[in-house]
């Protein structure tokens, strides 16, 4: 008998939604559609995709095949199904499982402040925090760890410290439900604005009670009545108008009405009757995480159930470890943290993501296994998303020898750019360079800085990374070195095209290599009259030298280039500051600083290519 060949009407395709894991092979998916492996391979070949039976397929290929046979498919990340197994291993109750709530104790409400930009969210958070320090213990220095607690008439409230709905949404997108109450800040002189409405919609989608703070009532042109009318139009009818929305008129600047706002929040918290079990292994959400040079990965977590203790083995997303130390919002080391308490955790293996859930594992080995399995699946998933059939393709430096050898050469590229527009422009222009003997294969294209994942993918798919107005972060740089992945960065399109074209002709020109001499992280921003913004920085690597050339990075994207104008340590002008020290950096005519930004300094030198 002939091997069954591919024809759509051969066998009925199973009805209903079929779950397919990303990066599945023809061997995996064939049987799920009542097709043979050969059917899948043959179809893809006919459509120009040379694949083998055991090769991971890209999303596009799977979708192409599915469209052809008319099946209904849901692509899931590898690991999504396994994740349920992992949770079982960790002994975490499934979402729909009944939990015995007897013996649960009251817990503090967790509050997020949202609203339009400049309406005073940060000021309000600062005001509440400062009030706490003054009548709190002397000398307690509050730390910005991503959340803090405050007390009002014996009731504790937990405030998440990243205002705005971006963080809130990002967390929700990862399945985290950390917020109990939303404070919607509306400036009395400005009224309801686009982001006010967005914030409102997000809060409603999360089904979280909303308390409104009409801010800036100290302003001459403040018109709280107008704001109340606008709120009523959006179904937030104030109590004073007979509705049930609690509205407080405040001035975050002059500390007016803040007490009353806190009282309202205590009231809502009581109505919500928020409870959690303080007993047992802790569970909760990662609020923020970063790599600290001295301390390693640091994660701020919000405990939601149980009590987190020093020495506990825990898993947080893809990171795991034994809790080495816990630091509270006053910068003090603590032994444990119960429900609704935010703490910084030291001792994790890796930097987790905001919104990742964390849980204390039964033992260290389980913690490690779970984290490793997750990491494995994350990697496989990114391969599935990004990989095209790259077998046989080449890197930039090898392309010419392949052409000379008379082989049809394919140049594998990963392109990262600052925005979608430039990504499109770069890819479109690159495609025009394609010729009979050289094809281009875009293994992955994306917006944002060059990450470890990109490098990993480049290594496995034999690709060269082209960055346009973006930079690799340190981890990516290091991995690129060990994996011998070439990263080429450009800020001008024609330079990029010229290089690729030259490579195809075997004449890759000498490159002006930019040697990174140091990088510093912006931790605090000071506004100095007449001078402008000064970045309070911590030097992460190398050294920062006055006058050196600078790239200013936000999440790996170059947002400004220029020079270091002023460099100070403890009010002294200095020439140079080394890694591990703090300093103040002034940049010529650039003011848009944010904490977490990276200032990268570099030298240029010509390197000859071989
Ligand atoms: P955010 O973008 O919502 O976080 O807003 P900020 O807290 O940064 O405040 C924006 C500006 O409004 C800052 O210059 C604040 O000093 C000012 N501001 C905040 N609250 C008040 C207030 O109650 N009254 C007045 N007059 N100004 C305020």
Short mmCIF file of C-alpha atoms in Angstrom, two decimals, residues 278-513:
data_model
loop_
_atom_site.label_atom_id
_atom_site.label_comp_id
_atom_site.label_asym_id
_atom_site.label_seq_id
_atom_site.Cartn_x
_atom_site.Cartn_y
_atom_site.Cartn_z
CA UNK A 278 -1.67 33.10 58.80
CA UNK A 279 -0.80 29.44 59.21
CA UNK A 280 1.04 27.23 56.82
CA UNK A 281 3.37 27.62 53.89
CA UNK A 282 3.32 31.10 52.45
CA UNK A 283 1.92 31.94 49.05
CA UNK A 284 1.63 35.26 47.26
CA UNK A 285 2.71 37.49 44.42
CA UNK A 286 5.97 39.03 43.28
CA UNK A 287 5.54 42.82 43.18
CA UNK A 288 8.95 43.79 41.90
CA UNK A 289 12.28 42.11 41.29
CA UNK A 290 15.72 43.21 40.24
CA UNK A 291 19.32 42.19 40.34
CA UNK A 292 21.36 43.91 43.00
CA UNK A 293 25.10 43.81 42.48
CA UNK A 294 25.89 43.18 46.11
CA UNK A 295 22.91 41.13 47.16
CA UNK A 296 22.03 39.14 44.06
CA UNK A 297 18.44 38.77 42.88
CA UNK A 298 16.09 40.74 45.12
CA UNK A 299 12.33 40.28 44.94
CA UNK A 300 9.66 42.22 46.77
CA UNK A 301 6.78 39.88 47.43
CA UNK A 302 3.34 40.36 48.88
CA UNK A 303 2.41 37.49 51.15
CA UNK A 304 -1.22 36.57 50.57
CA UNK A 305 -1.60 33.38 52.59
CA UNK A 306 0.43 31.76 55.29
CA UNK A 307 3.61 33.13 56.79
CA UNK A 308 6.89 33.45 54.95
CA UNK A 309 9.91 32.71 57.09
CA UNK A 310 13.66 33.00 56.79
CA UNK A 311 14.99 29.61 55.73
CA UNK A 312 11.89 28.64 53.75
CA UNK A 313 12.52 26.99 50.38
CA UNK A 314 10.48 28.91 47.84
CA UNK A 315 9.70 29.10 44.14
CA UNK A 316 8.81 32.42 42.48
CA UNK A 317 8.06 31.98 38.78
CA UNK A 318 11.26 30.59 37.27
CA UNK A 319 13.35 31.44 40.35
CA UNK A 320 13.88 29.34 43.45
CA UNK A 321 15.94 29.41 46.59
CA UNK A 322 16.05 29.27 50.34
CA UNK A 323 15.06 32.59 51.90
CA UNK A 324 18.31 34.07 53.17
CA UNK A 325 16.87 37.27 54.58
CA UNK A 326 13.61 39.19 54.71
CA UNK A 327 13.63 42.98 54.77
CA UNK A 328 10.52 45.00 55.54
CA UNK A 329 9.41 48.38 54.22
CA UNK A 330 11.41 50.17 56.94
CA UNK A 331 14.61 48.51 55.82
CA UNK A 332 14.71 46.25 58.87
CA UNK A 333 15.52 42.56 58.75
CA UNK A 334 12.59 40.49 59.93
CA UNK A 335 12.22 36.79 60.63
CA UNK A 336 8.81 36.36 59.04
CA UNK A 337 5.98 38.05 57.12
CA UNK A 338 2.29 37.18 57.28
CA UNK A 339 -0.71 37.93 55.04
CA UNK A 340 -0.76 41.31 53.24
CA UNK A 341 2.78 42.07 54.35
CA UNK A 342 5.24 43.18 51.65
CA UNK A 343 8.83 42.07 52.14
CA UNK A 344 12.02 41.94 50.17
CA UNK A 345 13.34 38.43 49.77
CA UNK A 346 17.03 37.67 49.37
CA UNK A 347 18.34 34.26 48.37
CA UNK A 348 16.57 33.54 45.09
CA UNK A 349 18.45 32.02 42.18
CA UNK A 350 17.11 34.38 39.56
CA UNK A 351 15.19 37.57 38.92
CA UNK A 352 11.47 36.78 38.96
CA UNK A 353 8.87 38.83 37.10
CA UNK A 354 6.39 41.22 38.64
CA UNK A 355 3.14 39.32 38.83
CA UNK A 356 4.72 35.89 39.17
CA UNK A 357 3.19 33.88 41.93
CA UNK A 358 5.43 32.55 44.66
CA UNK A 359 4.92 29.68 47.02
CA UNK A 360 6.92 28.01 49.74
CA UNK A 361 7.72 24.47 48.67
CA UNK A 362 7.58 21.37 50.85
CA UNK A 363 11.35 21.08 50.47
CA UNK A 364 14.27 22.57 48.60
CA UNK A 365 14.42 19.85 45.97
CA UNK A 366 10.80 20.35 44.95
CA UNK A 367 11.40 24.09 44.74
CA UNK A 368 14.33 23.55 42.46
CA UNK A 369 12.56 20.97 40.28
CA UNK A 370 9.56 23.19 39.77
CA UNK A 371 11.69 26.20 38.88
CA UNK A 372 13.82 24.18 36.47
CA UNK A 373 10.79 22.69 34.76
CA UNK A 374 9.25 26.12 34.35
CA UNK A 375 12.43 27.54 32.91
CA UNK A 376 12.69 24.67 30.48
CA UNK A 377 9.18 25.26 29.22
CA UNK A 378 9.68 29.00 28.97
CA UNK A 379 12.64 28.34 26.71
CA UNK A 380 10.82 25.81 24.58
CA UNK A 381 7.89 28.19 24.28
CA UNK A 382 10.06 31.00 23.02
CA UNK A 383 11.59 28.64 20.47
CA UNK A 384 8.14 27.75 19.20
CA UNK A 385 7.09 31.35 18.95
CA UNK A 386 10.18 32.48 17.20
CA UNK A 387 11.77 29.65 15.33
CA UNK A 388 11.27 29.24 11.64
CA UNK A 389 12.94 26.49 9.75
CA UNK A 390 16.43 27.78 10.21
CA UNK A 391 18.27 24.58 9.61
CA UNK A 392 21.26 25.16 7.41
CA UNK A 393 21.15 28.93 7.73
CA UNK A 394 24.24 30.92 8.52
CA UNK A 395 25.54 33.79 10.55
CA UNK A 396 26.72 37.01 9.07
CA UNK A 397 30.41 36.17 9.19
CA UNK A 398 29.93 32.83 7.41
CA UNK A 399 27.54 33.94 4.75
CA UNK A 400 30.13 34.82 2.14
CA UNK A 401 31.99 31.54 2.32
CA UNK A 402 28.70 29.73 1.81
CA UNK A 403 27.90 31.82 -1.21
CA UNK A 404 31.37 31.16 -2.60
CA UNK A 405 30.97 27.47 -2.03
CA UNK A 406 28.06 27.71 -4.41
CA UNK A 407 25.53 26.81 -1.76
CA UNK A 408 22.22 28.59 -1.59
CA UNK A 409 22.85 30.54 1.54
CA UNK A 410 20.35 31.70 4.10
CA UNK A 411 21.28 34.42 6.51
CA UNK A 412 19.54 33.95 9.85
CA UNK A 413 18.69 37.17 11.59
CA UNK A 414 17.11 38.28 14.81
CA UNK A 415 16.04 41.91 14.61
CA UNK A 416 15.24 43.97 17.68
CA UNK A 417 14.18 47.61 17.40
CA UNK A 418 12.94 50.41 19.60
CA UNK A 419 9.45 50.72 18.12
CA UNK A 420 7.23 48.84 15.70
CA UNK A 421 7.68 51.43 12.98
CA UNK A 422 11.43 51.08 12.83
CA UNK A 423 11.21 47.31 13.12
CA UNK A 424 9.03 47.26 10.03
CA UNK A 425 11.28 49.68 8.19
CA UNK A 426 14.39 47.66 8.98
CA UNK A 427 12.85 44.35 7.95
CA UNK A 428 11.33 45.70 4.78
CA UNK A 429 14.61 47.26 3.68
CA UNK A 430 16.50 44.11 4.53
CA UNK A 431 14.14 42.03 2.44
CA UNK A 432 15.05 44.15 -0.57
CA UNK A 433 18.63 42.94 -0.24
CA UNK A 434 17.60 39.35 -0.85
CA UNK A 435 19.06 37.82 -3.95
CA UNK A 436 18.96 34.50 -5.75
CA UNK A 437 21.96 33.15 -3.89
CA UNK A 438 21.26 34.70 -0.50
CA UNK A 439 18.00 34.42 1.32
CA UNK A 440 17.20 36.06 4.61
CA UNK A 441 15.41 34.25 7.37
CA UNK A 442 13.99 36.27 10.22
CA UNK A 443 14.22 33.92 13.13
CA UNK A 444 12.66 36.48 15.39
CA UNK A 445 11.65 40.11 15.23
CA UNK A 446 10.63 42.13 18.21
CA UNK A 447 10.42 45.49 19.90
CA UNK A 448 12.56 46.15 22.96
CA UNK A 449 16.07 45.70 24.28
CA UNK A 450 18.18 42.69 23.41
CA UNK A 451 17.72 40.07 26.10
CA UNK A 452 19.26 36.81 27.19
CA UNK A 453 16.38 35.05 25.46
CA UNK A 454 17.27 36.63 22.13
CA UNK A 455 20.86 35.51 22.51
CA UNK A 456 19.80 32.02 23.50
CA UNK A 457 17.61 31.84 20.44
CA UNK A 458 20.41 33.19 18.23
CA UNK A 459 22.73 30.53 19.60
CA UNK A 460 20.32 27.67 18.97
CA UNK A 461 19.26 28.92 15.55
CA UNK A 462 22.64 30.06 14.32
CA UNK A 463 21.55 33.64 13.88
CA UNK A 464 23.10 37.09 14.07
CA UNK A 465 21.33 39.71 16.16
CA UNK A 466 20.74 43.15 14.68
CA UNK A 467 19.76 45.85 17.14
CA UNK A 468 18.28 49.11 15.95
CA UNK A 469 18.21 51.84 18.58
CA UNK A 470 18.32 49.22 21.28
CA UNK A 471 21.04 47.65 23.38
CA UNK A 472 21.74 44.29 24.92
CA UNK A 473 21.51 44.18 28.68
CA UNK A 474 24.45 42.88 30.66
CA UNK A 475 23.20 39.31 30.90
CA UNK A 476 22.64 39.25 27.14
CA UNK A 477 26.11 40.65 26.53
CA UNK A 478 27.72 38.04 28.72
CA UNK A 479 25.81 35.17 27.19
CA UNK A 480 26.63 36.43 23.69
CA UNK A 481 30.27 36.26 24.58
CA UNK A 482 30.19 32.70 25.88
CA UNK A 483 27.89 31.51 23.09
CA UNK A 484 29.80 33.39 20.37
CA UNK A 485 26.69 35.14 19.17
CA UNK A 486 27.29 38.28 17.18
CA UNK A 487 25.26 41.30 18.16
CA UNK A 488 25.48 44.31 15.87
CA UNK A 489 23.92 47.55 16.98
CA UNK A 490 22.85 50.35 14.72
CA UNK A 491 21.20 53.71 14.96
CA UNK A 492 21.09 54.53 11.26
CA UNK A 493 19.24 52.29 8.82
CA UNK A 494 21.51 52.76 5.85
CA UNK A 495 24.54 51.80 7.96
CA UNK A 496 22.78 48.59 8.84
CA UNK A 497 21.86 47.84 5.24
CA UNK A 498 25.34 48.70 4.03
CA UNK A 499 26.84 46.23 6.49
CA UNK A 500 24.55 43.40 5.55
CA UNK A 501 25.13 44.03 1.90
CA UNK A 502 28.88 44.08 2.40
CA UNK A 503 28.68 40.84 4.33
CA UNK A 504 26.91 39.27 1.40
CA UNK A 505 29.78 40.44 -0.81
CA UNK A 506 32.33 39.17 1.65
CA UNK A 507 33.53 42.63 2.48
CA UNK A 508 32.24 43.29 5.91
CA UNK A 509 33.78 46.64 6.67
CA UNK A 510 35.72 47.42 9.80
CA UNK A 511 33.40 48.28 12.53
CA UNK A 512 33.64 51.07 14.97
CA UNK A 513 33.29 49.06 18.04
#
